[in-house]
Amino acid sequence: MTPAKYPVLMRLLHWLMAITILSIIASGWYMAGLSKDVSYKYDIYPWHKSFGILVLLLVVIRILIRWFSKVPELPKGLPNREKVLARITHYSLYALMILVPLSGLTMSDAGGRDVFFFGIQLPEFMEDNKELAGTLHTIHSYIPYAFLAIIALHMVGALKHRFMDKPENDVLGRML
Ligand code: HEM
Ligand code: HEM
């Protein structure tokens, strides 16, 4: 028998991380767009980095919990193409929860910047390499927005099944 709902820890992590990730995307977009003359621009960076690293830690815990948990199956009545789309979306979200913060972290490290996790300085784990840092900067300037697009698709899917589908195809209730 599969459970009716996701385990409570997975539900908590899902919503905590969703709020955190959306706030980090907004903060990143805002701080990167500020002119260098704005006095508080670089006060935002350490918070962005700390919460970004927190996401990286939490996603590892989340994947481990997922691995060892029983989760509800997708509704039987869903058309196959929607099941496939849901699975691809979920895998992509897990991958991006790793790749987006990792690109930010490696960009900062390769660029020779000190990285602090809520005030604790992290050890350097890469040689300084300006060229690599530049490439990672380009990656980190784009993939968060690809992430946002997939999050939007994911939300539209969840809301569609809730409000525009048969009640037995609702999946939101299992995550609330
Ligand atoms: C879930 C995690 C993260 C998300 C969603 C995220 C998202 C973003 C976004 C949307 C931007 C603005 C991109 C632009 O418009 O140019 C940005 C910039 C930035 N991110 Fe992240 N980020 C994350 C994690 C990290 C981490 C872990 C670090 C470093 C330890 C980091 C370092 C930076 C830096 C330094 C910038 C500014 C780059 C610039 O000034 O051009 N990010 N991030
Ligand atoms: C940053 C934002 C978000 C991320 C990264 C995210 C990520 C995920 C992931 C990876 C799963 C798959 C869980 C699993 O089976 O292991 C999931 C499930 C789910 N998410 Fe999100 N989510 C986000 C925001 C939202 C929002 C805003 C909603 C509501 C509109 C939502 C509704 C759901 C629902 C209903 C499920 C369960 C789907 C099912 O039963 O198969 N998510 N989410």
mmCIF file of N, CA and C in Angstrom, residues 7-130:
data_model
loop_
_atom_site.group_PDB
_atom_site.id
_atom_site.type_symbol
_atom_site.label_atom_id
_atom_site.label_comp_id
_atom_site.label_asym_id
_atom_site.label_seq_id
_atom_site.Cartn_x
_atom_site.Cartn_y
_atom_site.Cartn_z
ATOM 1 N N PRO A 7 5.501 11.918 3.299
ATOM 2 C CA PRO A 7 5.879 11.957 4.721
ATOM 3 C C PRO A 7 6.005 13.411 5.177
ATOM 4 N N VAL A 8 5.705 13.641 6.455
ATOM 5 C CA VAL A 8 5.621 15.015 6.954
ATOM 6 C C VAL A 8 6.939 15.775 6.763
ATOM 7 N N LEU A 9 8.075 15.078 6.918
ATOM 8 C CA LEU A 9 9.366 15.752 6.763
ATOM 9 C C LEU A 9 9.572 16.202 5.317
ATOM 10 N N MET A 10 9.108 15.390 4.378
ATOM 11 C CA MET A 10 9.239 15.781 2.971
ATOM 12 C C MET A 10 8.342 16.968 2.656
ATOM 13 N N ARG A 11 7.159 16.983 3.278
ATOM 14 C CA ARG A 11 6.239 18.113 3.037
ATOM 15 C C ARG A 11 6.846 19.394 3.601
ATOM 16 N N LEU A 12 7.392 19.287 4.812
ATOM 17 C CA LEU A 12 8.007 20.471 5.436
ATOM 18 C C LEU A 12 9.159 20.998 4.583
ATOM 19 N N LEU A 13 10.038 20.058 4.166
ATOM 20 C CA LEU A 13 11.192 20.467 3.365
ATOM 21 C C LEU A 13 10.735 21.060 2.028
ATOM 22 N N HIS A 14 9.695 20.459 1.426
ATOM 23 C CA HIS A 14 9.215 20.956 0.142
ATOM 24 C C HIS A 14 8.844 22.431 0.235
ATOM 25 N N TRP A 15 8.033 22.796 1.238
ATOM 26 C CA TRP A 15 7.536 24.181 1.307
ATOM 27 C C TRP A 15 8.605 25.132 1.827
ATOM 28 N N LEU A 16 9.418 24.673 2.781
ATOM 29 C CA LEU A 16 10.509 25.511 3.293
ATOM 30 C C LEU A 16 11.490 25.841 2.153
ATOM 31 N N MET A 17 11.825 24.822 1.379
ATOM 32 C CA MET A 17 12.782 25.043 0.291
ATOM 33 C C MET A 17 12.164 25.847 -0.841
ATOM 34 N N ALA A 18 10.869 25.655 -1.097
ATOM 35 C CA ALA A 18 10.218 26.413 -2.181
ATOM 36 C C ALA A 18 10.289 27.913 -1.864
ATOM 37 N N ILE A 19 9.949 28.273 -0.615
ATOM 38 C CA ILE A 19 9.984 29.697 -0.235
ATOM 39 C C ILE A 19 11.420 30.220 -0.305
ATOM 40 N N THR A 20 12.359 29.410 0.226
ATOM 41 C CA THR A 20 13.764 29.843 0.234
ATOM 42 C C THR A 20 14.271 30.049 -1.195
ATOM 43 N N ILE A 21 14.009 29.073 -2.071
ATOM 44 C CA ILE A 21 14.546 29.150 -3.437
ATOM 45 C C ILE A 21 13.956 30.351 -4.183
ATOM 46 N N LEU A 22 12.647 30.554 -4.047
ATOM 47 C CA LEU A 22 12.036 31.692 -4.751
ATOM 48 C C LEU A 22 12.606 33.016 -4.222
ATOM 49 N N SER A 23 12.868 33.081 -2.903
ATOM 50 C CA SER A 23 13.453 34.309 -2.342
ATOM 51 C C SER A 23 14.891 34.497 -2.834
ATOM 52 N N ILE A 24 15.632 33.385 -2.970
ATOM 53 C CA ILE A 24 17.023 33.515 -3.443
ATOM 54 C C ILE A 24 17.045 33.986 -4.901
ATOM 55 N N ILE A 25 16.120 33.469 -5.710
ATOM 56 C CA ILE A 25 16.094 33.904 -7.111
ATOM 57 C C ILE A 25 15.803 35.413 -7.161
ATOM 58 N N ALA A 26 14.819 35.844 -6.355
ATOM 59 C CA ALA A 26 14.468 37.274 -6.349
ATOM 60 C C ALA A 26 15.660 38.108 -5.864
ATOM 61 N N SER A 27 16.324 37.641 -4.787
ATOM 62 C CA SER A 27 17.455 38.417 -4.243
ATOM 63 C C SER A 27 18.601 38.465 -5.261
ATOM 64 N N GLY A 28 18.853 37.344 -5.942
ATOM 65 C CA GLY A 28 19.940 37.296 -6.932
ATOM 66 C C GLY A 28 19.672 38.267 -8.067
ATOM 67 N N TRP A 29 18.451 38.236 -8.572
ATOM 68 C CA TRP A 29 18.075 39.117 -9.678
ATOM 69 C C TRP A 29 18.210 40.577 -9.243
ATOM 70 N N TYR A 30 17.758 40.866 -8.018
ATOM 71 C CA TYR A 30 17.792 42.238 -7.508
ATOM 72 C C TYR A 30 19.227 42.718 -7.287
ATOM 73 N N MET A 31 20.029 41.916 -6.581
ATOM 74 C CA MET A 31 21.385 42.388 -6.219
ATOM 75 C C MET A 31 22.285 42.484 -7.452
ATOM 76 N N ALA A 32 22.154 41.501 -8.385
ATOM 77 C CA ALA A 32 23.027 41.537 -9.573
ATOM 78 C C ALA A 32 22.683 42.748 -10.445
ATOM 79 N N GLY A 33 21.434 43.190 -10.379
ATOM 80 C CA GLY A 33 20.997 44.312 -11.211
ATOM 81 C C GLY A 33 21.334 45.676 -10.608
ATOM 82 N N LEU A 34 21.717 45.703 -9.322
ATOM 83 C CA LEU A 34 22.015 46.992 -8.684
ATOM 84 C C LEU A 34 23.345 47.547 -9.197
ATOM 85 N N SER A 35 23.419 48.856 -9.323
ATOM 86 C CA SER A 35 24.681 49.467 -9.746
ATOM 87 C C SER A 35 25.719 49.291 -8.626
ATOM 88 N N LYS A 36 26.993 49.259 -9.010
ATOM 89 C CA LYS A 36 28.078 49.067 -8.019
ATOM 90 C C LYS A 36 28.133 50.204 -7.004
ATOM 91 N N ASP A 37 27.527 51.365 -7.360
ATOM 92 C CA ASP A 37 27.564 52.528 -6.454
ATOM 93 C C ASP A 37 26.555 52.403 -5.312
ATOM 94 N N VAL A 38 25.600 51.477 -5.444
ATOM 95 C CA VAL A 38 24.576 51.373 -4.397
ATOM 96 C C VAL A 38 25.228 50.783 -3.138
ATOM 97 N N SER A 39 25.131 51.508 -2.034
ATOM 98 C CA SER A 39 25.926 51.174 -0.848
ATOM 99 C C SER A 39 25.635 49.776 -0.300
ATOM 100 N N TYR A 40 24.380 49.336 -0.366
ATOM 101 C CA TYR A 40 24.028 48.069 0.278
ATOM 102 C C TYR A 40 24.100 46.851 -0.662
ATOM 103 N N LYS A 41 24.504 47.098 -1.941
ATOM 104 C CA LYS A 41 24.539 45.975 -2.911
ATOM 105 C C LYS A 41 25.292 44.767 -2.339
ATOM 106 N N TYR A 42 26.513 45.022 -1.835
ATOM 107 C CA TYR A 42 27.335 43.881 -1.401
ATOM 108 C C TYR A 42 27.002 43.402 0.021
ATOM 109 N N ASP A 43 25.995 44.044 0.651
ATOM 110 C CA ASP A 43 25.488 43.505 1.930
ATOM 111 C C ASP A 43 24.531 42.341 1.654
ATOM 112 N N ILE A 44 23.953 42.345 0.451
ATOM 113 C CA ILE A 44 22.979 41.283 0.129
ATOM 114 C C ILE A 44 23.708 39.988 -0.253
ATOM 115 N N TYR A 45 24.892 40.116 -0.882
ATOM 116 C CA TYR A 45 25.594 38.932 -1.393
ATOM 117 C C TYR A 45 25.796 37.820 -0.349
ATOM 118 N N PRO A 46 26.312 38.145 0.859
ATOM 119 C CA PRO A 46 26.557 37.043 1.814
ATOM 120 C C PRO A 46 25.278 36.289 2.194
ATOM 121 N N TRP A 47 24.144 37.011 2.239
ATOM 122 C CA TRP A 47 22.875 36.334 2.571
ATOM 123 C C TRP A 47 22.458 35.418 1.433
ATOM 124 N N HIS A 48 22.605 35.939 0.205
ATOM 125 C CA HIS A 48 22.281 35.137 -0.982
ATOM 126 C C HIS A 48 23.113 33.844 -0.980
ATOM 127 N N LYS A 49 24.414 34.005 -0.699
ATOM 128 C CA LYS A 49 25.303 32.833 -0.732
ATOM 129 C C LYS A 49 24.968 31.849 0.396
ATOM 130 N N SER A 50 24.726 32.384 1.600
ATOM 131 C CA SER A 50 24.456 31.494 2.738
ATOM 132 C C SER A 50 23.184 30.682 2.517
ATOM 133 N N PHE A 51 22.113 31.356 2.081
ATOM 134 C CA PHE A 51 20.865 30.610 1.853
ATOM 135 C C PHE A 51 21.014 29.650 0.672
ATOM 136 N N GLY A 52 21.837 30.044 -0.324
ATOM 137 C CA GLY A 52 22.084 29.161 -1.468
ATOM 138 C C GLY A 52 22.786 27.881 -1.026
ATOM 139 N N ILE A 53 23.780 28.033 -0.137
ATOM 140 C CA ILE A 53 24.503 26.844 0.359
ATOM 141 C C ILE A 53 23.562 26.003 1.230
ATOM 142 N N LEU A 54 22.684 26.686 1.969
ATOM 143 C CA LEU A 54 21.702 25.953 2.788
ATOM 144 C C LEU A 54 20.827 25.051 1.899
ATOM 145 N N VAL A 55 20.429 25.585 0.739
ATOM 146 C CA VAL A 55 19.627 24.781 -0.201
ATOM 147 C C VAL A 55 20.405 23.540 -0.627
ATOM 148 N N LEU A 56 21.697 23.729 -0.902
ATOM 149 C CA LEU A 56 22.530 22.599 -1.325
ATOM 150 C C LEU A 56 22.590 21.516 -0.229
ATOM 151 N N LEU A 57 22.698 21.957 1.022
ATOM 152 C CA LEU A 57 22.732 20.980 2.127
ATOM 153 C C LEU A 57 21.374 20.297 2.272
ATOM 154 N N LEU A 58 20.306 21.110 2.213
ATOM 155 C CA LEU A 58 18.966 20.540 2.430
ATOM 156 C C LEU A 58 18.560 19.580 1.320
ATOM 157 N N VAL A 59 19.012 19.856 0.091
ATOM 158 C CA VAL A 59 18.578 18.965 -0.994
ATOM 159 C C VAL A 59 19.228 17.579 -0.844
ATOM 160 N N VAL A 60 20.433 17.546 -0.281
ATOM 161 C CA VAL A 60 21.079 16.243 -0.061
ATOM 162 C C VAL A 60 20.253 15.451 0.968
ATOM 163 N N ILE A 61 19.867 16.147 2.053
ATOM 164 C CA ILE A 61 19.047 15.501 3.091
ATOM 165 C C ILE A 61 17.712 15.046 2.483
ATOM 166 N N ARG A 62 17.154 15.936 1.642
ATOM 167 C CA ARG A 62 15.845 15.640 1.041
ATOM 168 C C ARG A 62 15.895 14.412 0.135
ATOM 169 N N ILE A 63 16.983 14.322 -0.658
ATOM 170 C CA ILE A 63 17.103 13.168 -1.565
ATOM 171 C C ILE A 63 17.272 11.878 -0.751
ATOM 172 N N LEU A 64 18.033 11.959 0.353
ATOM 173 C CA LEU A 64 18.219 10.773 1.208
ATOM 174 C C LEU A 64 16.873 10.346 1.813
ATOM 175 N N ILE A 65 16.108 11.330 2.309
ATOM 176 C CA ILE A 65 14.799 10.999 2.905
ATOM 177 C C ILE A 65 13.889 10.376 1.842
ATOM 178 N N ARG A 66 13.930 10.978 0.634
ATOM 179 C CA ARG A 66 13.091 10.485 -0.472
ATOM 180 C C ARG A 66 13.433 9.020 -0.790
ATOM 181 N N TRP A 67 14.749 8.759 -0.789
ATOM 182 C CA TRP A 67 15.260 7.425 -1.120
ATOM 183 C C TRP A 67 14.692 6.373 -0.172
ATOM 184 N N PHE A 68 14.618 6.728 1.120
ATOM 185 C CA PHE A 68 14.225 5.740 2.133
ATOM 186 C C PHE A 68 12.736 5.832 2.493
ATOM 187 N N SER A 69 11.960 6.679 1.767
ATOM 188 C CA SER A 69 10.546 6.844 2.143
ATOM 189 C C SER A 69 9.629 6.194 1.128
ATOM 190 N N LYS A 70 8.413 5.917 1.615
ATOM 191 C CA LYS A 70 7.352 5.500 0.694
ATOM 192 C C LYS A 70 6.563 6.760 0.352
ATOM 193 N N VAL A 71 6.392 7.036 -0.949
ATOM 194 C CA VAL A 71 5.633 8.236 -1.325
ATOM 195 C C VAL A 71 4.431 7.809 -2.167
ATOM 196 N N PRO A 72 3.385 8.663 -2.201
ATOM 197 C CA PRO A 72 2.197 8.270 -2.969
ATOM 198 C C PRO A 72 2.506 8.152 -4.462
ATOM 199 N N GLU A 73 1.820 7.208 -5.121
ATOM 200 C CA GLU A 73 1.995 7.069 -6.578
ATOM 201 C C GLU A 73 1.221 8.167 -7.285
ATOM 202 N N LEU A 74 1.595 8.464 -8.531
ATOM 203 C CA LEU A 74 0.808 9.436 -9.301
ATOM 204 C C LEU A 74 -0.585 8.841 -9.521
ATOM 205 N N PRO A 75 -1.630 9.692 -9.557
ATOM 206 C CA PRO A 75 -2.991 9.161 -9.717
ATOM 207 C C PRO A 75 -3.098 8.257 -10.956
ATOM 208 N N LYS A 76 -3.792 7.126 -10.777
ATOM 209 C CA LYS A 76 -3.889 6.131 -11.856
ATOM 210 C C LYS A 76 -4.556 6.706 -13.108
ATOM 211 N N GLY A 77 -5.496 7.651 -12.884
ATOM 212 C CA GLY A 77 -6.268 8.177 -14.013
ATOM 213 C C GLY A 77 -5.514 9.196 -14.857
ATOM 214 N N LEU A 78 -4.319 9.590 -14.441
ATOM 215 C CA LEU A 78 -3.589 10.609 -15.221
ATOM 216 C C LEU A 78 -3.171 10.031 -16.566
ATOM 217 N N PRO A 79 -3.339 10.799 -17.651
ATOM 218 C CA PRO A 79 -2.837 10.302 -18.939
ATOM 219 C C PRO A 79 -1.325 10.083 -18.864
ATOM 220 N N ASN A 80 -0.850 9.090 -19.650
ATOM 221 C CA ASN A 80 0.573 8.740 -19.597
ATOM 222 C C ASN A 80 1.495 9.908 -19.847
ATOM 223 N N ARG A 81 1.118 10.775 -20.831
ATOM 224 C CA ARG A 81 2.027 11.895 -21.167
ATOM 225 C C ARG A 81 2.167 12.850 -19.981
ATOM 226 N N GLU A 82 1.108 12.966 -19.163
ATOM 227 C CA GLU A 82 1.203 13.864 -17.999
ATOM 228 C C GLU A 82 2.050 13.227 -16.898
ATOM 229 N N LYS A 83 1.964 11.891 -16.793
ATOM 230 C CA LYS A 83 2.822 11.198 -15.808
ATOM 231 C C LYS A 83 4.282 11.386 -16.181
ATOM 232 N N VAL A 84 4.578 11.223 -17.491
ATOM 233 C CA VAL A 84 5.970 11.359 -17.950
ATOM 234 C C VAL A 84 6.443 12.796 -17.705
ATOM 235 N N LEU A 85 5.589 13.771 -18.045
ATOM 236 C CA LEU A 85 5.965 15.182 -17.868
ATOM 237 C C LEU A 85 6.215 15.483 -16.388
ATOM 238 N N ALA A 86 5.353 14.924 -15.506
ATOM 239 C CA ALA A 86 5.529 15.158 -14.071
ATOM 240 C C ALA A 86 6.865 14.585 -13.609
ATOM 241 N N ARG A 87 7.201 13.375 -14.089
ATOM 242 C CA ARG A 87 8.466 12.751 -13.650
ATOM 243 C C ARG A 87 9.664 13.544 -14.141
ATOM 244 N N ILE A 88 9.610 13.953 -15.430
ATOM 245 C CA ILE A 88 10.740 14.729 -15.983
ATOM 246 C C ILE A 88 10.892 16.032 -15.188
ATOM 247 N N THR A 89 9.750 16.670 -14.877
ATOM 248 C CA THR A 89 9.808 17.933 -14.126
ATOM 249 C C THR A 89 10.425 17.709 -12.750
ATOM 250 N N HIS A 90 10.003 16.657 -12.055
ATOM 251 C CA HIS A 90 10.532 16.417 -10.704
ATOM 252 C C HIS A 90 12.040 16.130 -10.731
ATOM 253 N N TYR A 91 12.473 15.291 -11.696
ATOM 254 C CA TYR A 91 13.921 15.018 -11.794
ATOM 255 C C TYR A 91 14.681 16.302 -12.092
ATOM 256 N N SER A 92 14.120 17.122 -13.019
ATOM 257 C CA SER A 92 14.812 18.377 -13.372
ATOM 258 C C SER A 92 14.898 19.288 -12.153
ATOM 259 N N LEU A 93 13.838 19.336 -11.345
ATOM 260 C CA LEU A 93 13.857 20.206 -10.159
ATOM 261 C C LEU A 93 14.931 19.743 -9.171
ATOM 262 N N TYR A 94 15.023 18.421 -8.964
ATOM 263 C CA TYR A 94 16.074 17.914 -8.065
ATOM 264 C C TYR A 94 17.455 18.271 -8.624
ATOM 265 N N ALA A 95 17.639 18.070 -9.954
ATOM 266 C CA ALA A 95 18.955 18.353 -10.559
ATOM 267 C C ALA A 95 19.296 19.840 -10.395
ATOM 268 N N LEU A 96 18.303 20.705 -10.631
ATOM 269 C CA LEU A 96 18.583 22.150 -10.552
ATOM 270 C C LEU A 96 18.799 22.608 -9.116
ATOM 271 N N MET A 97 18.166 21.927 -8.148
ATOM 272 C CA MET A 97 18.395 22.287 -6.745
ATOM 273 C C MET A 97 19.862 22.018 -6.360
ATOM 274 N N ILE A 98 20.533 21.140 -7.140
ATOM 275 C CA ILE A 98 21.957 20.892 -6.899
ATOM 276 C C ILE A 98 22.811 21.824 -7.782
ATOM 277 N N LEU A 99 22.476 21.846 -9.087
ATOM 278 C CA LEU A 99 23.349 22.544 -10.045
ATOM 279 C C LEU A 99 23.364 24.060 -9.850
ATOM 280 N N VAL A 100 22.225 24.649 -9.500
ATOM 281 C CA VAL A 100 22.192 26.116 -9.380
ATOM 282 C C VAL A 100 23.086 26.585 -8.223
ATOM 283 N N PRO A 101 22.909 26.066 -6.987
ATOM 284 C CA PRO A 101 23.816 26.530 -5.938
ATOM 285 C C PRO A 101 25.276 26.117 -6.169
ATOM 286 N N LEU A 102 25.460 24.925 -6.767
ATOM 287 C CA LEU A 102 26.840 24.474 -7.017
ATOM 288 C C LEU A 102 27.541 25.405 -8.001
ATOM 289 N N SER A 103 26.809 25.886 -9.017
ATOM 290 C CA SER A 103 27.437 26.805 -9.983
ATOM 291 C C SER A 103 27.811 28.112 -9.281
ATOM 292 N N GLY A 104 26.954 28.570 -8.344
ATOM 293 C CA GLY A 104 27.252 29.802 -7.610
ATOM 294 C C GLY A 104 28.466 29.616 -6.711
ATOM 295 N N LEU A 105 28.492 28.496 -6.008
ATOM 296 C CA LEU A 105 29.582 28.223 -5.066
ATOM 297 C C LEU A 105 30.922 28.092 -5.792
ATOM 298 N N THR A 106 30.941 27.310 -6.879
ATOM 299 C CA THR A 106 32.200 27.098 -7.604
ATOM 300 C C THR A 106 32.628 28.393 -8.310
ATOM 301 N N MET A 107 31.649 29.180 -8.774
ATOM 302 C CA MET A 107 31.984 30.481 -9.389
ATOM 303 C C MET A 107 32.732 31.353 -8.375
ATOM 304 N N SER A 108 32.190 31.437 -7.151
ATOM 305 C CA SER A 108 32.810 32.289 -6.138
ATOM 306 C C SER A 108 34.183 31.746 -5.742
ATOM 307 N N ASP A 109 34.268 30.422 -5.590
ATOM 308 C CA ASP A 109 35.525 29.815 -5.153
ATOM 309 C C ASP A 109 36.609 29.977 -6.223
ATOM 310 N N ALA A 110 36.259 29.666 -7.473
ATOM 311 C CA ALA A 110 37.250 29.792 -8.554
ATOM 312 C C ALA A 110 37.628 31.259 -8.769
ATOM 313 N N GLY A 111 36.727 32.168 -8.435
ATOM 314 C CA GLY A 111 37.006 33.598 -8.589
ATOM 315 C C GLY A 111 37.821 34.164 -7.432
ATOM 316 N N GLY A 112 38.166 33.310 -6.470
ATOM 317 C CA GLY A 112 39.017 33.740 -5.365
ATOM 318 C C GLY A 112 38.281 34.512 -4.277
ATOM 319 N N ARG A 113 36.952 34.428 -4.287
ATOM 320 C CA ARG A 113 36.180 35.139 -3.246
ATOM 321 C C ARG A 113 36.063 34.255 -2.005
ATOM 322 N N ASP A 114 36.144 34.885 -0.839
ATOM 323 C CA ASP A 114 35.886 34.127 0.390
ATOM 324 C C ASP A 114 34.388 33.852 0.463
ATOM 325 N N VAL A 115 34.040 32.616 0.822
ATOM 326 C CA VAL A 115 32.610 32.292 0.934
ATOM 327 C C VAL A 115 32.284 32.003 2.396
ATOM 328 N N PHE A 116 31.275 32.690 2.888
ATOM 329 C CA PHE A 116 30.857 32.513 4.280
ATOM 330 C C PHE A 116 29.484 31.845 4.306
ATOM 331 N N PHE A 117 29.322 30.904 5.236
ATOM 332 C CA PHE A 117 28.010 30.272 5.441
ATOM 333 C C PHE A 117 27.487 30.795 6.773
ATOM 334 N N PHE A 118 26.602 31.774 6.709
ATOM 335 C CA PHE A 118 26.104 32.471 7.893
ATOM 336 C C PHE A 118 27.252 32.838 8.857
ATOM 337 N N GLY A 119 28.276 33.476 8.272
ATOM 338 C CA GLY A 119 29.387 33.973 9.096
ATOM 339 C C GLY A 119 30.561 33.017 9.245
ATOM 340 N N ILE A 120 30.359 31.751 8.911
ATOM 341 C CA ILE A 120 31.475 30.787 9.038
ATOM 342 C C ILE A 120 32.195 30.713 7.690
ATOM 343 N N GLN A 121 33.503 31.001 7.702
ATOM 344 C CA GLN A 121 34.235 30.964 6.430
ATOM 345 C C GLN A 121 34.468 29.523 5.967
ATOM 346 N N LEU A 122 34.099 29.246 4.722
ATOM 347 C CA LEU A 122 34.290 27.885 4.201
ATOM 348 C C LEU A 122 35.701 27.757 3.624
ATOM 349 N N PRO A 123 36.297 26.571 3.744
ATOM 350 C CA PRO A 123 37.635 26.398 3.165
ATOM 351 C C PRO A 123 37.562 26.467 1.641
ATOM 352 N N GLU A 124 38.658 26.961 1.027
ATOM 353 C CA GLU A 124 38.710 26.967 -0.446
ATOM 354 C C GLU A 124 38.888 25.544 -0.925
ATOM 355 N N PHE A 125 38.170 25.160 -1.952
ATOM 356 C CA PHE A 125 38.347 23.790 -2.447
ATOM 357 C C PHE A 125 38.756 23.773 -3.917
ATOM 358 N N MET A 126 38.927 24.981 -4.514
ATOM 359 C CA MET A 126 39.365 25.031 -5.920
ATOM 360 C C MET A 126 40.498 26.046 -6.053
ATOM 361 N N GLU A 127 41.374 25.779 -7.019
ATOM 362 C CA GLU A 127 42.409 26.761 -7.364
ATOM 363 C C GLU A 127 41.718 27.979 -7.962
ATOM 364 N N ASP A 128 42.282 29.183 -7.732
ATOM 365 C CA ASP A 128 41.728 30.364 -8.400
ATOM 366 C C ASP A 128 41.924 30.220 -9.910
ATOM 367 N N ASN A 129 40.882 30.481 -10.659
ATOM 368 C CA ASN A 129 40.950 30.346 -12.109
ATOM 369 C C ASN A 129 39.911 31.304 -12.695
ATOM 370 N N LYS A 130 40.412 32.453 -13.149
ATOM 371 C CA LYS A 130 39.508 33.536 -13.596
ATOM 372 C C LYS A 130 38.661 33.106 -14.800
#
